[in-house]
mmCIF file of C-alpha atoms in Angstrom:
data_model
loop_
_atom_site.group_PDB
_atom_site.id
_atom_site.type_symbol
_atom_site.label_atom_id
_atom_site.label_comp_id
_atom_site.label_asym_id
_atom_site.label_seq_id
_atom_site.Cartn_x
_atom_site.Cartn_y
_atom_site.Cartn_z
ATOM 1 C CA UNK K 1316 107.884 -89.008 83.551
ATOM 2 C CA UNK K 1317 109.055 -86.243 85.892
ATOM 3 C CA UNK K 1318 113.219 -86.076 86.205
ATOM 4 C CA UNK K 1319 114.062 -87.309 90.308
ATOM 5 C CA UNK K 1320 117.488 -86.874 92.077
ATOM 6 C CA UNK K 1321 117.812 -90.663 92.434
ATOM 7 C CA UNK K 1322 116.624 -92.404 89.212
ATOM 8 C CA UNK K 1323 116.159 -95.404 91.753
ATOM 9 C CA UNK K 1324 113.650 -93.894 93.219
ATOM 10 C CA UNK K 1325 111.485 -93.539 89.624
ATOM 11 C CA UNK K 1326 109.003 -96.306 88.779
ATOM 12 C CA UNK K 1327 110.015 -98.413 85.955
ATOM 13 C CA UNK K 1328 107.858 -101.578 85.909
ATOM 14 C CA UNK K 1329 104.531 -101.343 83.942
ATOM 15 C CA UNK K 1330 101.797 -103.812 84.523
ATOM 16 C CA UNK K 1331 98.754 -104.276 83.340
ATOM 17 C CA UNK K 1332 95.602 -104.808 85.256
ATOM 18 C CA UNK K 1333 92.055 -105.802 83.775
ATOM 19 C CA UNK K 1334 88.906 -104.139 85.429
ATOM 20 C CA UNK K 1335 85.177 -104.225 84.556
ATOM 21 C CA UNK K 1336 84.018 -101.277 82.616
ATOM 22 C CA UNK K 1337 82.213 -100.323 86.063
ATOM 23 C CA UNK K 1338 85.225 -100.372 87.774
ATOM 24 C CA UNK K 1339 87.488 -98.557 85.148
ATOM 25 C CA UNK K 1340 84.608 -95.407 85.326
ATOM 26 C CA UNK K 1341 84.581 -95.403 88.695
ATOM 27 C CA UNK K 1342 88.396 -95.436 89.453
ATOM 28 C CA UNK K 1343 88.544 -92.962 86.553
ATOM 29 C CA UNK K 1344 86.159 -90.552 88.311
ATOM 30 C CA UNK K 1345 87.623 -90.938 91.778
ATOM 31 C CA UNK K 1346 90.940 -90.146 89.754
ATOM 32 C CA UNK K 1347 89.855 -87.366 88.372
ATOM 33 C CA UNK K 1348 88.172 -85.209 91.459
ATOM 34 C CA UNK K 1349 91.391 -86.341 93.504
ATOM 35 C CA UNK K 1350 93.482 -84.088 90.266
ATOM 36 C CA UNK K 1351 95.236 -87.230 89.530
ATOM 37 C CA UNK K 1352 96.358 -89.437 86.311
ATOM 38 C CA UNK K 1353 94.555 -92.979 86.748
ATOM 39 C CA UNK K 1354 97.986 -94.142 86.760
ATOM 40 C CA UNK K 1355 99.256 -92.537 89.992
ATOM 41 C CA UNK K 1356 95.483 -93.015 91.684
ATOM 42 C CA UNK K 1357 95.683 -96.403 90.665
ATOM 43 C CA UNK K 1358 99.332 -96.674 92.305
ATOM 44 C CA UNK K 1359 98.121 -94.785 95.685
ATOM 45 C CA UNK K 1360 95.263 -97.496 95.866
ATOM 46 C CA UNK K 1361 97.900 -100.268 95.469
ATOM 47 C CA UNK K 1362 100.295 -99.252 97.639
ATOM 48 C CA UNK K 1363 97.321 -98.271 100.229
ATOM 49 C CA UNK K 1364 98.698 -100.779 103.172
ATOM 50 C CA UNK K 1365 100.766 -97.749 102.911
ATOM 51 C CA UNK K 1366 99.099 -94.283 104.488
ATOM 52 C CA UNK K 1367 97.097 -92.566 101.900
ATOM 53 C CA UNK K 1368 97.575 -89.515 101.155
ATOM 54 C CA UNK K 1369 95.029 -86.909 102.579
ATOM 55 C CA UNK K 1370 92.710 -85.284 100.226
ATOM 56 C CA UNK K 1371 94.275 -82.186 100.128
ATOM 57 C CA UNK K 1372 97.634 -83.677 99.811
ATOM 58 C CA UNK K 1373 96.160 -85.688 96.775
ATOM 59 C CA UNK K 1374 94.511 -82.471 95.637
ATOM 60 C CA UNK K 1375 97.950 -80.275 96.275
ATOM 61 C CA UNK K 1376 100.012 -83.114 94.008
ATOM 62 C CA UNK K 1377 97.458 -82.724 91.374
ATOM 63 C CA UNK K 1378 97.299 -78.726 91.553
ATOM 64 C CA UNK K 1379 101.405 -78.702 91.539
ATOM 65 C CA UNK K 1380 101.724 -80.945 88.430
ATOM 66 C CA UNK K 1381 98.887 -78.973 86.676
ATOM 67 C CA UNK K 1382 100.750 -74.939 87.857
ATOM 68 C CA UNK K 1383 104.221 -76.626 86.057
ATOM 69 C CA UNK K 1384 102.369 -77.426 83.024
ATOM 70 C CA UNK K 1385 101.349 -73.984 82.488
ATOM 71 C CA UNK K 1386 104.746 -72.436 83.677
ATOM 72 C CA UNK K 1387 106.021 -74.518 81.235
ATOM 73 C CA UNK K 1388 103.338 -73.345 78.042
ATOM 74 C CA UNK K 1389 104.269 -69.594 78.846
ATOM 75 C CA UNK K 1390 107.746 -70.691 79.147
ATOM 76 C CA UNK K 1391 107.182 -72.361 75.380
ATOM 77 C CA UNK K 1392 105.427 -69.267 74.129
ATOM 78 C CA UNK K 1393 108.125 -67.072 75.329
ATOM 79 C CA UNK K 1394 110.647 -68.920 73.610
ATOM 80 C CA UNK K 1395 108.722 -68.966 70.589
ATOM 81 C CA UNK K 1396 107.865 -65.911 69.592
ATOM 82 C CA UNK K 1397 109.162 -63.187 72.540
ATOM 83 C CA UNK K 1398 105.433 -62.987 73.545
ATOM 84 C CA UNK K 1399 104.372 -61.394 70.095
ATOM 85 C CA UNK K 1400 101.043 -59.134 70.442
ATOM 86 C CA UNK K 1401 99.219 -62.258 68.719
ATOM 87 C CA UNK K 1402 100.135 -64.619 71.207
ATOM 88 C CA UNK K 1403 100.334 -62.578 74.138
ATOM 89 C CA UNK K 1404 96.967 -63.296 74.481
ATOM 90 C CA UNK K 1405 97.306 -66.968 75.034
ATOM 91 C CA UNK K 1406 100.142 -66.685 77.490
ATOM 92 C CA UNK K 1407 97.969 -63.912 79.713
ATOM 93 C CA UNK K 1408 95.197 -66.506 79.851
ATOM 94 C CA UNK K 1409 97.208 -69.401 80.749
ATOM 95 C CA UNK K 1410 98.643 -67.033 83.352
ATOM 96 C CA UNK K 1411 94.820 -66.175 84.599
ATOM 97 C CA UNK K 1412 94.334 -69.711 84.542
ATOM 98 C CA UNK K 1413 97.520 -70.358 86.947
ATOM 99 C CA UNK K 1414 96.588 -67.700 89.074
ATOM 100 C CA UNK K 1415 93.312 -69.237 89.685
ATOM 101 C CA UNK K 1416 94.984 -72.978 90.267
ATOM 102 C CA UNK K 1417 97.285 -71.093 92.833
ATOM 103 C CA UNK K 1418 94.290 -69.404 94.573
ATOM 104 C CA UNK K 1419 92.529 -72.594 94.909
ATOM 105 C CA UNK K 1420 95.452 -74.939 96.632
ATOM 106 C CA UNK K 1421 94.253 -76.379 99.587
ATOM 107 C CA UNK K 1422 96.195 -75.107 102.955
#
């Protein structure tokens, strides 16, 4: 769960909800081209009496999580070995692969 400046502001409460297997693949695809975990797609559509999110704002959210995972596996192989000729090789692709997420954001 990401860190926020207010812990109020995190959610806390889990609940369960039971869908039909139609339902669960089709949330589960909608979640997925949006860039999203089924959890926070399935909390946009809840709290849609709210304003939704545009699709680029849904696809930016997704992009940003996915660009801080990556900082933070070259981050981790830096640490780990001082980027070693062996795994140098891993860290230049995930940074190819980052460079490609940033070309792609949405403006």
């Amino acid at each position: 769960m990401p860190r926020r400046k207010n812990p109020a502001d995190a959610r806390t409460v889990q609940i369960c909800v039971a869908v039909k297997d139609a339902d669960a693949r089709m949330l589960r695809t909608q979640a997925k081209s949006a860039g999203l975990s089924l959890s926070r797609w399935s909390y946009c559509l809840m709290m849609a009496s709210r304003p939704m999110p545009s699709r680029d704002t849904m696809a930016l959210i997704g992009a940003i999580g996915r660009v801080g995972g990556l900082l933070n596996s070259i981050a981790r192989i830096a640490h780990a070995d001082g980027f070693s000729p062996e795994r140098f090789a891993d860290a230049l692709a995930l940074t190819r692969e980052l460079q490609r997420l940033l070309l792609n954001v949405p403006r």
